[in-house]
CSV table of C-alpha atoms and ligand atoms in Angstrom, one decimal:
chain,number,residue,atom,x,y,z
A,1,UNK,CA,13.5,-22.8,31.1
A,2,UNK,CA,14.5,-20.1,28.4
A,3,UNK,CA,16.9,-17.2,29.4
A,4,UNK,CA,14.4,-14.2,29.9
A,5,UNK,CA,15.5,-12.6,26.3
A,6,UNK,CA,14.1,-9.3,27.8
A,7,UNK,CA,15.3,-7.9,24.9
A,8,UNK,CA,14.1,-9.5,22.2
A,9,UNK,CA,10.3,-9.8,23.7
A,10,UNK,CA,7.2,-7.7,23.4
A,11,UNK,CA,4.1,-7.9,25.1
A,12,UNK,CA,1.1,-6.9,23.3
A,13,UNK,CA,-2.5,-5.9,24.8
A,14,UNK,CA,-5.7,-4.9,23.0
A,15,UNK,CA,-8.1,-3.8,25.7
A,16,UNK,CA,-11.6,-2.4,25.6
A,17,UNK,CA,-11.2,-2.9,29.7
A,18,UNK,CA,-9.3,-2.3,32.4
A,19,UNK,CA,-5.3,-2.8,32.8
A,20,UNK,CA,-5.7,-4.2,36.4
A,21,UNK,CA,-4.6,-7.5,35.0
A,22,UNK,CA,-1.4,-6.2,35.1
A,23,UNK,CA,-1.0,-6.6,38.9
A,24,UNK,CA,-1.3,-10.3,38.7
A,25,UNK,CA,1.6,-10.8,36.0
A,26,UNK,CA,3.9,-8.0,37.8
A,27,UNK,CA,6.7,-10.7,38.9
A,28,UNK,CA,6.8,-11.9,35.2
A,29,UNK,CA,6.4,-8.6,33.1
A,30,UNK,CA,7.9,-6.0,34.5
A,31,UNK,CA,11.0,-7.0,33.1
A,32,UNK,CA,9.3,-6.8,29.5
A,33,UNK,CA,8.3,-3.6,27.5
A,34,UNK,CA,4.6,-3.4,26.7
A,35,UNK,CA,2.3,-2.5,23.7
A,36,UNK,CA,-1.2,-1.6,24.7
A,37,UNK,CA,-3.7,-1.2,22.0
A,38,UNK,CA,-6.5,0.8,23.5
A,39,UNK,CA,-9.5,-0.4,21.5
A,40,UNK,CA,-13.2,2.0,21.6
A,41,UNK,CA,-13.6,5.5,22.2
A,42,UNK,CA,-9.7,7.1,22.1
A,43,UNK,CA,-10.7,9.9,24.7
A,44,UNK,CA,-11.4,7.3,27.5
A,45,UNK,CA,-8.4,7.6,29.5
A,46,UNK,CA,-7.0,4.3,30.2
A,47,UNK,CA,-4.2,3.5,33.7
A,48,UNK,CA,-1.4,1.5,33.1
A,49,UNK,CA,-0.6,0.1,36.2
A,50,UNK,CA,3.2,1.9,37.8
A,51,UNK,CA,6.4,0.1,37.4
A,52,UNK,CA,5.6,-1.1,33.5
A,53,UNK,CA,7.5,0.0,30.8
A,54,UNK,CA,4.7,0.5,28.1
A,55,UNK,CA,4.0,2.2,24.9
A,56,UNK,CA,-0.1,3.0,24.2
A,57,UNK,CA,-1.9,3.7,21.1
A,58,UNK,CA,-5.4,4.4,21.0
A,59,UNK,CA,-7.6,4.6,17.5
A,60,UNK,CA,-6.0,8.2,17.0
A,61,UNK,CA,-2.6,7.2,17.1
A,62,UNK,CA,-3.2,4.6,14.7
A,63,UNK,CA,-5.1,6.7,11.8
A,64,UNK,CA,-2.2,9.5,12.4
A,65,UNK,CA,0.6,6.8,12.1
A,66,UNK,CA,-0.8,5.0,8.9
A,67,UNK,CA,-2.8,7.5,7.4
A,68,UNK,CA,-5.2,5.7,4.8
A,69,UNK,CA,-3.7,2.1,5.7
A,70,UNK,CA,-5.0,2.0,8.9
A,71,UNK,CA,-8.1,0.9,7.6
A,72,UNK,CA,-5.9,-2.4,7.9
A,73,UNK,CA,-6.7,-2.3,11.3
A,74,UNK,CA,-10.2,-3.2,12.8
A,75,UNK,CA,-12.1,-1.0,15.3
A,76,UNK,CA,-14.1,-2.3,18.1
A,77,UNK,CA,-13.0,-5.9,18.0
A,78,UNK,CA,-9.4,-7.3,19.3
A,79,UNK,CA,-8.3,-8.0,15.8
A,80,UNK,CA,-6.7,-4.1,16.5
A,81,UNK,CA,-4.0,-5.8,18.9
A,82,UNK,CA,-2.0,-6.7,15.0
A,83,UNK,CA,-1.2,-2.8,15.3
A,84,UNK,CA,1.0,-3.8,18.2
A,85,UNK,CA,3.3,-6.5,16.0
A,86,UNK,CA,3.5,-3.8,13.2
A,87,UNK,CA,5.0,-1.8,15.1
A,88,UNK,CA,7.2,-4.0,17.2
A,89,UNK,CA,11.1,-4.3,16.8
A,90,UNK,CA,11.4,-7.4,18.6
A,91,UNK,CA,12.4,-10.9,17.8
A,92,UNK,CA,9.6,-12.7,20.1
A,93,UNK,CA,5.8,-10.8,20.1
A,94,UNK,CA,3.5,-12.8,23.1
A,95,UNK,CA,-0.3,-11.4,22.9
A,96,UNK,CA,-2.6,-11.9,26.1
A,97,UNK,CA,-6.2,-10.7,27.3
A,98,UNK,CA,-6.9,-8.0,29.8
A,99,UNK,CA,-9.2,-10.9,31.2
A,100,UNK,CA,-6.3,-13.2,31.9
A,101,UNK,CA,-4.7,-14.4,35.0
A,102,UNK,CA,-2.0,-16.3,36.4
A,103,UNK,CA,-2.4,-20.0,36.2
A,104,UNK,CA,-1.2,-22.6,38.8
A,105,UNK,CA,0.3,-26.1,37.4
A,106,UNK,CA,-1.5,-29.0,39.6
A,107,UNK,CA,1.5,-28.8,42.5
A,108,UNK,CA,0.2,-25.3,42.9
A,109,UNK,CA,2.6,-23.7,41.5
A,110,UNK,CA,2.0,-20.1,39.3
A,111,UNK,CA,3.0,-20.6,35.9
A,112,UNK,CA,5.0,-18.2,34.1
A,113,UNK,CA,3.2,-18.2,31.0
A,114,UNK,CA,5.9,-16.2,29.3
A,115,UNK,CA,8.8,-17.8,29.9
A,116,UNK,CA,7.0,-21.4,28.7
A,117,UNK,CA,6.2,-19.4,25.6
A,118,UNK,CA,10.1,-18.3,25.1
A,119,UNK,CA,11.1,-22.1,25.7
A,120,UNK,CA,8.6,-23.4,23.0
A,121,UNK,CA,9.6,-20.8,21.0
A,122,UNK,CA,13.3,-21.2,20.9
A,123,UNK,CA,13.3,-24.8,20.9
A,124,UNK,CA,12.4,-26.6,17.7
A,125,UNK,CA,9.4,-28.4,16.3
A,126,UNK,CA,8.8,-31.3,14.7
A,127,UNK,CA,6.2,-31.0,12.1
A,128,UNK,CA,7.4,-34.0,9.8
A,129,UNK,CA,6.5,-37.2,12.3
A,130,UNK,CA,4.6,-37.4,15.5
A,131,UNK,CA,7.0,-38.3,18.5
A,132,UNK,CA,4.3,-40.1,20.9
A,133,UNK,CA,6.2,-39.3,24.2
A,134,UNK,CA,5.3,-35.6,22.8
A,135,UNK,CA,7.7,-32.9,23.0
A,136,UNK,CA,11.0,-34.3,22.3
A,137,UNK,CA,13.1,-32.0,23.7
A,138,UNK,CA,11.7,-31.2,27.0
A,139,UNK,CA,14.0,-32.0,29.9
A,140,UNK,CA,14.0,-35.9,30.8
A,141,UNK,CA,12.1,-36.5,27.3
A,142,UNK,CA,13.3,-38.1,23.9
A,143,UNK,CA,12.5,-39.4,20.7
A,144,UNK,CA,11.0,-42.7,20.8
A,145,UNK,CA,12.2,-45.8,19.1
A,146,UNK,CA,11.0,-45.5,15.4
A,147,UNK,CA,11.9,-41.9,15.4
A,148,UNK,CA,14.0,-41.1,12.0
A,149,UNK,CA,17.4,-39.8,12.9
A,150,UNK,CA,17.2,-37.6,9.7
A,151,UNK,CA,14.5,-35.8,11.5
A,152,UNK,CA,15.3,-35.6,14.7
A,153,UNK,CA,17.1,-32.1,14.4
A,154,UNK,CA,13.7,-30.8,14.0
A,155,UNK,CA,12.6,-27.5,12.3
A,156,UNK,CA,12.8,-23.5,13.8
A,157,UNK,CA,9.6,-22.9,15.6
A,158,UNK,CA,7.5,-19.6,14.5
A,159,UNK,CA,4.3,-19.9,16.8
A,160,UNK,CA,3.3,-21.2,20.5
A,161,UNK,CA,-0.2,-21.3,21.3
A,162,UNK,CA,-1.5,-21.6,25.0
A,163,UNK,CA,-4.0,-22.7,27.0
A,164,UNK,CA,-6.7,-21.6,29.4
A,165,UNK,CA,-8.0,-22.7,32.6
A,166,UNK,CA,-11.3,-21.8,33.8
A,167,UNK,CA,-13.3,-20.4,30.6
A,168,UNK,CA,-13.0,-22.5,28.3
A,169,UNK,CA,-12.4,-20.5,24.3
A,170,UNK,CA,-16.2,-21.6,22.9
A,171,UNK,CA,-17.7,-20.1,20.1
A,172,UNK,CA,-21.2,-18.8,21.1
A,173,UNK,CA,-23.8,-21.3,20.5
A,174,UNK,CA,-21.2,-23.7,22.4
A,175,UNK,CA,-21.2,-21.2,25.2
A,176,UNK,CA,-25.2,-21.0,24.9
A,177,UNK,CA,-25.9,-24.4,25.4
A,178,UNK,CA,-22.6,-25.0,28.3
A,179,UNK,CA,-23.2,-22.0,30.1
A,180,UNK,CA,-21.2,-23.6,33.4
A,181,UNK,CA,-18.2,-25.2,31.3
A,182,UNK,CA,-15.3,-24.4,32.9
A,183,UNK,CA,-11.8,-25.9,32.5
A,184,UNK,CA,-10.7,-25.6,36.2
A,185,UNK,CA,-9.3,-27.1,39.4
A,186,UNK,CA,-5.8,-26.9,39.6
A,187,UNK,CA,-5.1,-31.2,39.7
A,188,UNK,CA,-7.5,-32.2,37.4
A,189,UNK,CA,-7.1,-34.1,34.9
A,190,UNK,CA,-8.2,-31.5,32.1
A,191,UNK,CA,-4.7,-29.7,33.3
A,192,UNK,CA,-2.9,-31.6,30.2
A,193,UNK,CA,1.1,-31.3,31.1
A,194,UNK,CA,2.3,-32.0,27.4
A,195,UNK,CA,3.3,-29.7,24.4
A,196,UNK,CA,2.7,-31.2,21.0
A,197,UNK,CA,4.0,-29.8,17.2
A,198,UNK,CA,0.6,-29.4,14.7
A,199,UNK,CA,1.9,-31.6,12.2
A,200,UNK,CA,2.3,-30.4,8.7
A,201,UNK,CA,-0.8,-30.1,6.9
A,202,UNK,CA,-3.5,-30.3,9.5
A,203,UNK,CA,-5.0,-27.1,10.5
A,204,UNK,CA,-5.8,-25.9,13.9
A,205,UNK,CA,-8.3,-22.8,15.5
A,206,UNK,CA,-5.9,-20.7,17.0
A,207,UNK,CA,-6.8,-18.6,20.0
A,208,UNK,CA,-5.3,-15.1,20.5
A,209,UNK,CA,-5.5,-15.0,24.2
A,210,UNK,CA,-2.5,-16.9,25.0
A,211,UNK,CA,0.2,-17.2,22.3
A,212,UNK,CA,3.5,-16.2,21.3
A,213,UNK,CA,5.6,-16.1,18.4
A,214,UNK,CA,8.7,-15.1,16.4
A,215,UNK,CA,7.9,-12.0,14.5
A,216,UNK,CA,11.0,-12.4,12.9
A,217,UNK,CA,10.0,-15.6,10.9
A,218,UNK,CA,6.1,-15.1,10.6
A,219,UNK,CA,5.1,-12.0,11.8
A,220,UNK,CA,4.1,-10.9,8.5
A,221,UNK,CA,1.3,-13.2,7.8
A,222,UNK,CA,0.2,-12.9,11.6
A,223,UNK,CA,-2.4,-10.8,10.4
A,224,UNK,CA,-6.0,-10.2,12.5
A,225,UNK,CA,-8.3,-9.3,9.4
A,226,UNK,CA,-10.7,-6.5,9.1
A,227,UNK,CA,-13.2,-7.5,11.8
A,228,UNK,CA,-15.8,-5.8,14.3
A,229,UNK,CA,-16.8,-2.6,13.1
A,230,UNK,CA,-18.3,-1.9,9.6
A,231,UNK,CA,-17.7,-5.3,9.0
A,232,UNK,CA,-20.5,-8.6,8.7
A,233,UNK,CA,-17.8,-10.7,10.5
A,234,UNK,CA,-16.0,-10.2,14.4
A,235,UNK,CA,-14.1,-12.7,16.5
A,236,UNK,CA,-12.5,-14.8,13.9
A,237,UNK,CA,-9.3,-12.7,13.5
A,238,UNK,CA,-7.1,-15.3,15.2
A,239,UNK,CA,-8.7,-18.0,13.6
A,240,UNK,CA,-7.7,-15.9,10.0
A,241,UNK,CA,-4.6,-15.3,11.7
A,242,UNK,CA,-4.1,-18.9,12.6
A,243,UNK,CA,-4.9,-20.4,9.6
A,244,UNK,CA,-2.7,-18.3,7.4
A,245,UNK,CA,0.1,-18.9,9.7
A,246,UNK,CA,-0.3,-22.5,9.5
A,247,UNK,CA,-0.2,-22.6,5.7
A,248,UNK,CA,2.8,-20.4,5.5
A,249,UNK,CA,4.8,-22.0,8.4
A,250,UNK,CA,4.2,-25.6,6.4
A,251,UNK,CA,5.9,-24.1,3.2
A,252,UNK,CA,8.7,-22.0,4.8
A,253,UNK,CA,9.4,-25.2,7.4
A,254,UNK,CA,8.6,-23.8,10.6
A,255,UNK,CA,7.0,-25.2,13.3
A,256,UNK,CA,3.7,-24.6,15.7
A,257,UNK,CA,2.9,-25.8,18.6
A,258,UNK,CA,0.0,-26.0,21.1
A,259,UNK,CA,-0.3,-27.2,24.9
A,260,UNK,CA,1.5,-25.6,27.8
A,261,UNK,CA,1.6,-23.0,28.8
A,262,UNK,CA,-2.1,-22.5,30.7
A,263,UNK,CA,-2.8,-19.0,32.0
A,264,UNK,CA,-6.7,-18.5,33.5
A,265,UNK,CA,-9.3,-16.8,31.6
A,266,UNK,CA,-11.7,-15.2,34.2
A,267,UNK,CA,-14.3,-13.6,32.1
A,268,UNK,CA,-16.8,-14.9,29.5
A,269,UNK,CA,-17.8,-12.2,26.6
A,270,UNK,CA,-21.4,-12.2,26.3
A,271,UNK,CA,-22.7,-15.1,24.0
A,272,UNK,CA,-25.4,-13.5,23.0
A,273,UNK,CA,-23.4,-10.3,21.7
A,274,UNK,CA,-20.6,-12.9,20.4
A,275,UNK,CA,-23.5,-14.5,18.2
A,276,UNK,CA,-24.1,-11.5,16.6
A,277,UNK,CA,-20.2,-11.0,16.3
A,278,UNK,CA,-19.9,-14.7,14.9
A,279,UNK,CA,-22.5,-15.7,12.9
A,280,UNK,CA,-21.7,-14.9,9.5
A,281,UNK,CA,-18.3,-17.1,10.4
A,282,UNK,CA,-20.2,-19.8,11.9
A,283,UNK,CA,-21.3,-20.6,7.9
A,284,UNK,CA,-18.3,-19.2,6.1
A,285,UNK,CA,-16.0,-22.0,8.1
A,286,UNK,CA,-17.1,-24.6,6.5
A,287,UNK,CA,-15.7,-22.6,3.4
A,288,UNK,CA,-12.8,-20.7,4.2
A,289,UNK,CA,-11.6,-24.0,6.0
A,290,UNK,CA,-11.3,-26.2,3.0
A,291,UNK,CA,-9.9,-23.4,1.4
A,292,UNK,CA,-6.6,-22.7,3.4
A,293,UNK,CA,-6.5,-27.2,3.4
A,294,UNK,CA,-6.4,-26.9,-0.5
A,295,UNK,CA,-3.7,-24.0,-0.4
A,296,UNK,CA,-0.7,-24.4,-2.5
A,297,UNK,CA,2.1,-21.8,-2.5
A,298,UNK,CA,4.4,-21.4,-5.2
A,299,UNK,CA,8.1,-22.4,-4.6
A,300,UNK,CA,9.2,-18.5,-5.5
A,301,UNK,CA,7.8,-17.8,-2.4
A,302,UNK,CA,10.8,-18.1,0.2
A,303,UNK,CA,9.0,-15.4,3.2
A,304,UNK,CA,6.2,-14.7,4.7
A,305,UNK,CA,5.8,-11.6,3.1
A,306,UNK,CA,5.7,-13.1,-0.2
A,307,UNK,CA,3.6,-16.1,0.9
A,308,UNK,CA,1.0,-13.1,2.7
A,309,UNK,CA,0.6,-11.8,-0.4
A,310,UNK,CA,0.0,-14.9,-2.6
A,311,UNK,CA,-2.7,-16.3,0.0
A,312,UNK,CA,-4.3,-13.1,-0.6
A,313,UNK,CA,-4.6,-13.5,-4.1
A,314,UNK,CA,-6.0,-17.2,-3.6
A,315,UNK,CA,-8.5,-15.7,-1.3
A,316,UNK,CA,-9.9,-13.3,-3.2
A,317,UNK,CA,-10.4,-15.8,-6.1
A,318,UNK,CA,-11.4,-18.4,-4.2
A,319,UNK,CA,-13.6,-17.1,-0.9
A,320,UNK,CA,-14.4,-13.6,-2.8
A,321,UNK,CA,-17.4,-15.9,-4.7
A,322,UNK,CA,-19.1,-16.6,-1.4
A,323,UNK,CA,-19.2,-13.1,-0.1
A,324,UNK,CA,-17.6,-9.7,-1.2
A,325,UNK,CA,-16.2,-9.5,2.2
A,326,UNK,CA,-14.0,-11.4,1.3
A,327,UNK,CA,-12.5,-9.4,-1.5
A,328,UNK,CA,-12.2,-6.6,0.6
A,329,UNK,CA,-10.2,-8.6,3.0
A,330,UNK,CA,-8.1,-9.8,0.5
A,331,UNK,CA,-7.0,-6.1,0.0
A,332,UNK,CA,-7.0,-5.4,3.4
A,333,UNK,CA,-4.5,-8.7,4.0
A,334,UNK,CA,-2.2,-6.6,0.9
A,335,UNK,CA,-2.2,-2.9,2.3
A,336,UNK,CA,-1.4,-4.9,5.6
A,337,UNK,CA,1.8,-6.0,4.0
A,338,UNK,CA,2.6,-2.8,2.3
A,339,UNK,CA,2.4,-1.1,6.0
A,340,UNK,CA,4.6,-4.0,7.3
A,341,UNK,CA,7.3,-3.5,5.0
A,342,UNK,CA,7.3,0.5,5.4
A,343,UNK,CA,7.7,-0.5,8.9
A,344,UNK,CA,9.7,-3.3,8.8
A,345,UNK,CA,12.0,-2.4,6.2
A,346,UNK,CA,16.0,-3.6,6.3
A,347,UNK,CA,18.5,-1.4,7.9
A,348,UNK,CA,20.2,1.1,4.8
A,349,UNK,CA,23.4,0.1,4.5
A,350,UNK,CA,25.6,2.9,4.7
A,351,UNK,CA,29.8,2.6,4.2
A,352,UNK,CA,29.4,-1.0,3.6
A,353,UNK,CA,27.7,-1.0,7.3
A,354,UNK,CA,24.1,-1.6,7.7
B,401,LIG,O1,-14.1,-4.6,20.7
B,401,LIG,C1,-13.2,-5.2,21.4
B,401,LIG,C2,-13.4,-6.4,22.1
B,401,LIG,C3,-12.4,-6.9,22.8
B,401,LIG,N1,-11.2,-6.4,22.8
B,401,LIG,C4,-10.1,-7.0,23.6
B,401,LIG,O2,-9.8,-8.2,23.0
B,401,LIG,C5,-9.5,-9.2,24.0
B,401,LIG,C6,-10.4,-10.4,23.9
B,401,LIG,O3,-11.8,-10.0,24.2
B,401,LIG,P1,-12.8,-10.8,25.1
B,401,LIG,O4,-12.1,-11.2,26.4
B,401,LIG,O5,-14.0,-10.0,25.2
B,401,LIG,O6,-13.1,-12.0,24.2
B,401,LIG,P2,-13.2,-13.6,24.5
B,401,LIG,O7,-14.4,-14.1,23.9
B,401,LIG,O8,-13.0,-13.9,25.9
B,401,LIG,O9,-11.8,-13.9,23.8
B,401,LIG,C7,-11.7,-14.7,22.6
B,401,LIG,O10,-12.1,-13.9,21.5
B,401,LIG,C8,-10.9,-13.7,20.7
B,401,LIG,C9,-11.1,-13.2,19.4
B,401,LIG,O11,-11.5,-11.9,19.3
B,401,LIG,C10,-9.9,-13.5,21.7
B,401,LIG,O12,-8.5,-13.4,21.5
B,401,LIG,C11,-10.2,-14.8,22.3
B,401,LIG,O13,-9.4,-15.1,23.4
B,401,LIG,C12,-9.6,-8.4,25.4
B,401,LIG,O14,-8.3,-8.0,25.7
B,401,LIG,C13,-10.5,-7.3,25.1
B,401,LIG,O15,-10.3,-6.1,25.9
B,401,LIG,C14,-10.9,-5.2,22.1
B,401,LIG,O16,-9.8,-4.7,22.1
B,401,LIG,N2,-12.0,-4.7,21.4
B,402,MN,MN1,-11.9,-13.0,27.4
């Protein structure tokens, strides 16, 4: 397992709900400091359980601290939890649900979710060529025969996604027509005890509700989209989010994975409301899809800043034909990055010392 790099980790928690959650992760969080993004009216007071070291914003805070760039940041839809990596100072961001619990592994025993997440995280990937035994370097594992040695060093891992037991991450009309889906008992065999690297070029639909990464390499394009609110489009900010990343960690050479860690997911949103939310992205997919597969950033791009800001320009030329919410997202994806560099900007140097 990782060290607990207590430090260098932030928590971050959109929540329209209630913080009870907490209780469940107590043995594995306390440790950590918290960001809570309280999404929805800003005079509902919200509890944070005792004992947690926390920071909470509500909409308020978050038109005070950016002024006229916080309409970067979406109201009424969990896209606002990106607040909470903008204005992190840590090396390692890991984003849950206020509907997620502790998982157990099929022994029965609970799964520290984050400390999987740290492990993936600060050991490397291997987006070049599929090792079949799966994660290489997990203890008692190894590169199979066939396995270049040129490649075997791997590459620095920016994102870990996680898993869910119980309810399962559908889109509505999946939910519709599965209403009793779950993903559950502890031993089955849907309980899939492997990590695996996304290889380069293939895209996947990342889900927010469990998933880590280093802000440090990619934090910058991890970027939730104007959503909910005002807006003909909710519930696809981590798929944005995820897709971006992808494209950007394939040119810079990072790494993502997916698999463990599992955590359980105890409510379902409402699929009739999530329709609603979705359905303008439940066409646009099959667009904005084969747009981030065709992506090609320039070579002068060397960060994710620069790549963030490139994609945005191939979005609005590209997906701003098939609706004008794209071009407005397109600008919202560039005040985004003009907010992230005010508050991510390097240390002045002063006496030769930064
Ligand atoms: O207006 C809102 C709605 C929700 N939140 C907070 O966001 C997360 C996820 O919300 P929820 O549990 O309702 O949604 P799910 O359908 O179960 O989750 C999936 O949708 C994702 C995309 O939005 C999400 O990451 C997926 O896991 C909760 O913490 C809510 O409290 C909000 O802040 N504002
Ligand atoms: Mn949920």
């Amino acid at each position: 397992m990782a060290p607990t790099l207590n430090g260098e980790v932030d928590i971050v928690i959109p929540t329209i709900r209630s913080l009870n959650f907490l209780e469940d992760w107590r043995p594995f969080f306390e440790p950590y400091h918290l960001i809570i993004i309280q999404d929805g009216d800003p005079t509902k007071e919200i509890k944070v359980p005792e004992g947690f070291d926390y920071e909470l914003y509500n909409r308020n805070d978050i038109n005070r601290i950016l002024g006229p760039k916080a309409n970067c940041i979406s109201f009424k839809d969990g896209a606002c939890r990106c607040f909470g990596f903008l204005v992190s100072k840590k090396k390692f961001i890991y984003t849950i649900d206020d509907d997620c619990f502790v998982a157990k592994d099929p022994s029965g025993k609970e799964i520290d979710a984050l400390a999987k997440h740290l492990e993936n995280l600060t050991k490397p990937s291997t987006p070049y060529y599929f090792n079949t035994l799966y994660d290489p370097y997990r203890e008692g594992a190894d590169f199979v025969r066939g396995y270049p040695f040129s490649l075997r060093a791997g590459v620095p891992t920016a994102v870990s996604h996680g898993l869910w037991l119980n309810i399962p991450d559908y889109d509505a009309p999946t939910q519709l027509v599965k209403p009793l889906d779950r993903n559950t008992s502890v031993g089955s065999n849907r309980y899939v005890d492997a990590v695996l690297t996304i290889p380069k070029g293939t895209l996947y639909p990342m889900c927010a509700m469990n998933l880590a990464f280093n802000r440090e390499l990619i934090g910058a394009a991890m970027y939730f989209g104007i959503m909910g609110d005002g807006q003909p489009l909710g519930r696809y900010d981590d798929m944005w989010a995820g897709w971006c990343t992808k494209v950007v960690c394939d040119h810079l050479g990072y790494g993502v994975k997916t698999g463990l860690p599992y955590l359980w997911h105890s409510k379902a949103s409402n699929p009739f409301v999530n329709l609603k939310k979705e359905y303008n992205g439940l066409f646009w997919q099959e667009e904005m899809i084969p747009f981030f597969q065709s992506v090609i950033l320039p070579k002068k791009c060397t960060n994710a800043q620069e790549c963030y800001l490139e994609l945005a320009k191939q979005a609005k030329e590209k997906l701003g034909p098939v609706d004008p919410y794209f071009n407005n997202l397109a600008d919202a994806m560039v005040t985004w990055i003009e907010a992230w560099e005010e508050f991510n900007a390097p240390a002045k140097v002063k006496n030769g010392t930064a």
